[in-house]
Coordinates of C-alpha atoms in Angstrom, one line a residue:
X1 CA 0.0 0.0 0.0
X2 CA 1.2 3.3 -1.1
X3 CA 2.2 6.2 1.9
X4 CA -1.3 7.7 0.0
X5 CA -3.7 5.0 0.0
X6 CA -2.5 4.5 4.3
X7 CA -2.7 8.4 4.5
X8 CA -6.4 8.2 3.5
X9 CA -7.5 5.0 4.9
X10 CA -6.2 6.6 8.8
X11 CA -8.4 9.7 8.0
X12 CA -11.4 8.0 7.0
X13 CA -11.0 5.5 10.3
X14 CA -10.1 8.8 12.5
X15 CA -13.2 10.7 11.0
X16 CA -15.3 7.4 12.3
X17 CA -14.0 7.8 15.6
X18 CA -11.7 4.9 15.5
X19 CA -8.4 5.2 18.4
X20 CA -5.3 4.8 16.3
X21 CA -2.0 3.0 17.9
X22 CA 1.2 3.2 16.6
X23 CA 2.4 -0.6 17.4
X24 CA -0.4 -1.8 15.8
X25 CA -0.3 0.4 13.0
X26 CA 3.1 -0.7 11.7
X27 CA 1.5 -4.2 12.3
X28 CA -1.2 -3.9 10.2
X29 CA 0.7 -2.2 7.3
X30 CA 4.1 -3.6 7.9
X31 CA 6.0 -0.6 8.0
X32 CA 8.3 0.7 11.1
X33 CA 6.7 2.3 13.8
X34 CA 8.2 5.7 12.6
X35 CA 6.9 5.5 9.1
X36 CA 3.4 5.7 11.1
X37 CA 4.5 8.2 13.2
X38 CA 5.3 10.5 10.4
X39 CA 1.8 9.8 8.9
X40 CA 0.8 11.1 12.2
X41 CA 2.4 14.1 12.2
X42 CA 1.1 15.0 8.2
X43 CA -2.1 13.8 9.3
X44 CA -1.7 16.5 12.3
X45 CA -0.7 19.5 9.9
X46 CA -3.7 18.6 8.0
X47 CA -5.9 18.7 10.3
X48 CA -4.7 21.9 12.2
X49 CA -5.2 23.4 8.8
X50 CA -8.9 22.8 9.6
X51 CA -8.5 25.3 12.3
X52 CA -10.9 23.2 14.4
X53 CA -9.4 19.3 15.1
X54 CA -6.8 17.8 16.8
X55 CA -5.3 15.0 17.2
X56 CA -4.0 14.9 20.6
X57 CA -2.1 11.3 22.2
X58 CA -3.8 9.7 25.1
X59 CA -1.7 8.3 27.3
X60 CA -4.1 5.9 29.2
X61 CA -5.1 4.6 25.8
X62 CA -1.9 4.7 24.4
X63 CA -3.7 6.0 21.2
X64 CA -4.3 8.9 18.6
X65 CA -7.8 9.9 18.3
X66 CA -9.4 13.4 16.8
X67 CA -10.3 15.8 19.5
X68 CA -13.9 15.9 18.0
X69 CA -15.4 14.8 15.2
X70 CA -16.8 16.1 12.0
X71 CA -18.2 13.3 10.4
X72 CA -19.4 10.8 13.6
X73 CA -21.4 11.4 16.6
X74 CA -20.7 9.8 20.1
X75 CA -23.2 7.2 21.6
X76 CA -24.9 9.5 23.8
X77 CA -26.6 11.4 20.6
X78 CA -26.9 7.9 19.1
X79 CA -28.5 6.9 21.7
X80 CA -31.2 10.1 22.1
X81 CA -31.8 9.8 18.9
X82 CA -32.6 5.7 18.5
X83 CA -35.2 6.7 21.8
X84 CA -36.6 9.3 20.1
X85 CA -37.5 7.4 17.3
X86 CA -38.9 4.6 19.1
X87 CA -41.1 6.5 21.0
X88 CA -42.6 8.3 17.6
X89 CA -43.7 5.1 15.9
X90 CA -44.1 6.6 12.9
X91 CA -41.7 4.7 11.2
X92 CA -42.0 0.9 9.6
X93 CA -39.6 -1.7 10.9
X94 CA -38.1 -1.3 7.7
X95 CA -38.0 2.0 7.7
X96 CA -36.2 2.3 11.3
X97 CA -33.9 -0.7 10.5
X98 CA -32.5 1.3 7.7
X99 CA -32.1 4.6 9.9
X100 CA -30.8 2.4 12.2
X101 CA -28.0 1.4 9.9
X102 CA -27.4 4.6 8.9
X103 CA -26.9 6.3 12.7
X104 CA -24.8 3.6 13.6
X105 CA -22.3 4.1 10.7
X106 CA -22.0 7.7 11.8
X107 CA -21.4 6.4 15.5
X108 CA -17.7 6.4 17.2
X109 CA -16.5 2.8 16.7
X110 CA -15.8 2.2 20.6
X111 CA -19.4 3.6 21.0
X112 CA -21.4 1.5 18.2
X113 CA -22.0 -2.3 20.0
X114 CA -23.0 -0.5 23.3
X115 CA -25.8 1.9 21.2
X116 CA -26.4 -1.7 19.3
X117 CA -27.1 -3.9 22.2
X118 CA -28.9 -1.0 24.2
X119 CA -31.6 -0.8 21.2
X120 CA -31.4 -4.0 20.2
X121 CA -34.6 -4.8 22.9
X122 CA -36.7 -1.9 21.6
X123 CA -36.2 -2.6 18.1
X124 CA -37.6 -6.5 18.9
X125 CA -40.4 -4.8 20.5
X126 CA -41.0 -2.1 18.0
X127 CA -44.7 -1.7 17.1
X128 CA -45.3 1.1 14.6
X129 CA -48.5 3.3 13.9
X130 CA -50.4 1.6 11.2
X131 CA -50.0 3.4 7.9
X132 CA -52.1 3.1 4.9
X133 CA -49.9 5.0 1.9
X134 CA -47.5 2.3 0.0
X135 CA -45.3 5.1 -0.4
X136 CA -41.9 5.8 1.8
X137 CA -41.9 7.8 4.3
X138 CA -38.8 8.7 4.5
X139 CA -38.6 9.8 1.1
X140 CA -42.1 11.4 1.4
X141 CA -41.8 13.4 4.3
X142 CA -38.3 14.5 2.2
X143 CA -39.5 15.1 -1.2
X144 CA -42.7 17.0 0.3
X145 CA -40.6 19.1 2.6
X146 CA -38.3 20.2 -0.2
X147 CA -41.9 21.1 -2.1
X148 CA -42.6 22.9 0.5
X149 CA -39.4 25.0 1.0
X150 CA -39.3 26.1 -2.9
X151 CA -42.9 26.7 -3.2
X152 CA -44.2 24.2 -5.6
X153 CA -48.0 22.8 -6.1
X154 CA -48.4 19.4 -4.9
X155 CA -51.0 16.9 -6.6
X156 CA -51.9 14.7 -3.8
X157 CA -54.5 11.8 -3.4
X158 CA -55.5 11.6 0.3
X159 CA -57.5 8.7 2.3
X160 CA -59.3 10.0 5.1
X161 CA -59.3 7.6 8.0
X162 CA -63.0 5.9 6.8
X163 CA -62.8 6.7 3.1
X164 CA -62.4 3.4 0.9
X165 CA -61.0 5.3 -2.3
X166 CA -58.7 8.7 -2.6
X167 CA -59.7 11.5 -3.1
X168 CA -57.7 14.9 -5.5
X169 CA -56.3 17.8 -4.2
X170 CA -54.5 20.3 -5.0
X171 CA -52.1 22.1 -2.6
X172 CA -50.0 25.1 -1.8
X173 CA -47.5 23.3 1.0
X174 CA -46.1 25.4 3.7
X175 CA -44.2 22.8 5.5
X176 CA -43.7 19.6 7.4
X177 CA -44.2 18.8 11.2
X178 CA -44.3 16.1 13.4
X179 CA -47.0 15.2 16.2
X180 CA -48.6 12.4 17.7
X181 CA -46.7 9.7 16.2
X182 CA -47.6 11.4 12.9
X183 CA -46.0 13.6 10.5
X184 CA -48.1 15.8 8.9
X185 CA -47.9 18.7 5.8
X186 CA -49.6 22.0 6.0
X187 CA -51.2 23.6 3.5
X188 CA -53.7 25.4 2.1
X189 CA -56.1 24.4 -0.8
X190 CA -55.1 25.6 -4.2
X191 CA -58.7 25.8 -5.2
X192 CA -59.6 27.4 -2.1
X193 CA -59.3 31.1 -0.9
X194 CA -60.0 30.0 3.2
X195 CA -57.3 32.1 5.6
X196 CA -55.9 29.6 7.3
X197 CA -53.4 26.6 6.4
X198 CA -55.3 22.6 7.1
X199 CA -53.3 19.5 7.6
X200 CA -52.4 16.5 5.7
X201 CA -51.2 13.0 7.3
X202 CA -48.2 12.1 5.0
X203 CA -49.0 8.4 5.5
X204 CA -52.5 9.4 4.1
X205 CA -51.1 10.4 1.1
X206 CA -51.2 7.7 -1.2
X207 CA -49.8 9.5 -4.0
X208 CA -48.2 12.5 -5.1
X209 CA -47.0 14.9 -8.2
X210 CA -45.0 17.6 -7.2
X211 CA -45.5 20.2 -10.1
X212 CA -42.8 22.7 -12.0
X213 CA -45.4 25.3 -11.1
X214 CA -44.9 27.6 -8.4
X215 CA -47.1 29.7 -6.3
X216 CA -46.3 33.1 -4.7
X217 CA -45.9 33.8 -1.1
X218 CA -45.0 37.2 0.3
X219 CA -42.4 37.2 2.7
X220 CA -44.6 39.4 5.0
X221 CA -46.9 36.3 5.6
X222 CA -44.6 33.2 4.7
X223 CA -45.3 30.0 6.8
X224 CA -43.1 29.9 9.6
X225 CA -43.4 25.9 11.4
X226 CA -42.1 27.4 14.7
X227 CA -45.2 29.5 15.2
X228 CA -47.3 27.3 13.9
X229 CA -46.6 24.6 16.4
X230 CA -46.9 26.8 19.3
X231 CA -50.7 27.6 18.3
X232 CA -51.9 24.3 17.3
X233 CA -53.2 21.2 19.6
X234 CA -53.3 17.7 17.9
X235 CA -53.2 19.1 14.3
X236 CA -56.3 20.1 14.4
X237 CA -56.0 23.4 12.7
X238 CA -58.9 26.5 12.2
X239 CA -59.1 29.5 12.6
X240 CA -57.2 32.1 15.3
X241 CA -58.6 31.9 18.9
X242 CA -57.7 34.1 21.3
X243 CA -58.4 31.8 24.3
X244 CA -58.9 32.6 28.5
X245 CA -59.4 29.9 30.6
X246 CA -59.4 29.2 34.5
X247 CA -57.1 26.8 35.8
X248 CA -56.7 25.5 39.4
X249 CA -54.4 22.4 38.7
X250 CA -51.5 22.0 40.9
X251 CA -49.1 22.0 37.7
X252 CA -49.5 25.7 35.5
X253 CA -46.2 24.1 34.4
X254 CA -47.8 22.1 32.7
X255 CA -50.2 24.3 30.8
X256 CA -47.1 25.6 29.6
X257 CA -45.6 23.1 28.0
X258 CA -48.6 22.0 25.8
X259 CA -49.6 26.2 25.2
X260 CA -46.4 28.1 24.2
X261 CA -48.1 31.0 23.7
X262 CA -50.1 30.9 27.0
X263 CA -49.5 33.7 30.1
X264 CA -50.4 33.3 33.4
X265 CA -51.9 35.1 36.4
X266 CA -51.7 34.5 39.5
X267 CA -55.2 35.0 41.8
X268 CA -55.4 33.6 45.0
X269 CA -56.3 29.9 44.6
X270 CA -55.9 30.1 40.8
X271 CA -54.7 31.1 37.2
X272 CA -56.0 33.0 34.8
X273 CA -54.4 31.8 31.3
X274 CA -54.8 33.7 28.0
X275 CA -53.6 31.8 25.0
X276 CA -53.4 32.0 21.1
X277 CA -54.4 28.7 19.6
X278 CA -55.8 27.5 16.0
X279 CA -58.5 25.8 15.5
X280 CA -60.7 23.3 18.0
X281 CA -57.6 20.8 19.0
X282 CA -57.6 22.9 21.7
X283 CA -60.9 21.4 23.1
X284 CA -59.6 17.9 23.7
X285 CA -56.4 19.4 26.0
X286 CA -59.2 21.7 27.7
X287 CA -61.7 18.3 28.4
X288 CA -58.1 16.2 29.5
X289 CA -58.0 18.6 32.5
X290 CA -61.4 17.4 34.0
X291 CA -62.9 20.2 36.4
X292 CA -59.5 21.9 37.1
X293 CA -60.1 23.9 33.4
X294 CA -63.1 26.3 33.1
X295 CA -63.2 27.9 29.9
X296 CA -64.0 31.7 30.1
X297 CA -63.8 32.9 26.4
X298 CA -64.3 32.8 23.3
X299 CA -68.2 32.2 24.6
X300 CA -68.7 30.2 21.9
X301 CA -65.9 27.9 22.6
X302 CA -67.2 28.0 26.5
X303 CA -70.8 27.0 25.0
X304 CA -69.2 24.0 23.2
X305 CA -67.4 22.7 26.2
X306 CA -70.8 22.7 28.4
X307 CA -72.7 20.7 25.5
X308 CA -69.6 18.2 25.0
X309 CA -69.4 17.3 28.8
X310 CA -73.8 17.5 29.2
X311 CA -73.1 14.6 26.4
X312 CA -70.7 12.8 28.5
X313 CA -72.8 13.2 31.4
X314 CA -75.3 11.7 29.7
X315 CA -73.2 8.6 28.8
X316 CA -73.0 7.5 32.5
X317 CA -76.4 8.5 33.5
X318 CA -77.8 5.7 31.3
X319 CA -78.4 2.8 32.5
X320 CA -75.9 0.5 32.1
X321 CA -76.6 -2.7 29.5

């Protein structure tokens, strides 16, 4: 092997995270222990060229490894990640077998049997959300995103959750999100003139066109994902609300978390929460909290919460078959 073909072979086994020791360098390519020291020293100058790697000696490992790494990830992101993933479902086992694959070729050699064996159980007991598109997606969520991102009209056919056959539309996508084990696009109807963006279920999707034609969006009023997510509950989108409840939980931590948006006063024995939310998500959160919520305005929204829980009432004062 060539001083070149070495050269390049260290630096592609130092970018994967790999410890490097001189002994069993010279080994391995049958060269003196100071030919591999000199390829230590160029692949130093190289990388201090970087301006932002080193590659320090250890002496408990008796070893050369980079000071960080631009191309691998320890296992402690590996790992985040893989629980992450399990917890959304969203994926097939297919799917998250070959994003498995994937992270754990950009994982620091000493780290990648420990990530392996650690999600080795969860990948066993893996059960995703069932989807109904045939379509990947991976490459869905991807191509969709980048639709999204340059403005382009989508042809989509969609399967509502009941619906036996498709249906057309025609979209202007604003951008992807995730929630609920789902991801979802946002949009608005090309053939519609409504004021506010609806959702999509990717996995719904069972087929899509995305077109050469493009559709204007001022910067003023572009989409921004971000805001959206702080407004929305369950993906159920609508129109603005400007929402005030009253909350006497033990936890206004906790109405935090789920309301971004939401601020908080303090009375004596209670909160007084005003919130910016879209659409009527917001009702299943507000019905979660059982009597610790009452809703104050919109009145209409208050009206709908009295009839929703006289109907539940009426559930249990049946007599029971």
């Amino acid at each position: 092997m060539s001083q070149n073909q070495r050269l390049l072979e260290l630096y592609e086994r130092l970018m994967s995270g790999e410890h490097i020791k001189k002994s069993v360098e010279a080994q391995h390519y049958q060269v003196s222990p100071k030919t591999i020291q000199r390829d230590i020293e160029d692949l130093r100058t190289m990388f201090a060229a970087n301006g932002r790697v080193e590659l320090p000696y250890n002496k408990k490992t008796n070893s050369y490894a980079l000071s960080s790494y631009n191309r691998a990830i320890n296992g402690s992101i590996a790992y985040a990640l893989f629980k992450i993933l399990f917890d959304s479902r969203a994926y097939t086992q297919e799917e998250l077998h070959t994003i498995k694959d994937v992270l754990l070729n950009v994982t620091v050699v000493h780290d990648r049997k420990k990530v392996e064996e650690l999600a080795k159980n969860e990948l066993i007991h893996y059960t995703p959300v069932k989807k109904r598109s045939p379509l990947s997606l991976i490459e869905s969520v991807w191509q969709l995103a980048n639709a999204s991102s340059q403005s382009h009209y989508v042809d989509i056919y969609y399967l509502k959750e009941h619906d036996k056959t498709a249906s057309y539309r025609r979209i202007k996508p604003l951008g992807v999100m995730f929630s609920e084990y789902y991801f979802y696009i946002i949009a608005y109807d090309a053939t519609k003139d409504d004021n506010f963006p609806i959702t999509f279920r990717i996995d719904r999707i069972i087929d899509f066109t995305v077109l050469q034609m493009k559709f204007s969006q001022p910067h003023s009023s572009r989409f921004e994902e971000g805001m959206f997510r702080k407004r929305v509950q369950f993906m159920h989108t609508g129109e603005l609300i400007y929402l005030k409840f009253k909350f006497t939980g033990r936890s206004p931590q906790a109405v935090l978390d789920r309301l971004p948006t939401a601020k908080l006063t303090k009375k004596n024995d209670h909160f007084i929460v005003t919130a910016e939310v879209f659409g009527r998500g917001i009702e299943m959160w507000l019905l979660s909290q059982a009597q610790y919520v009452e809703v104050l305005e919109p009145r209409s929204l208050r009206e709908e919460m009295k009839t929703t829980i006289e109907q539940m009432l009426a559930c249990y004062n049946e007599a029971t078959i």
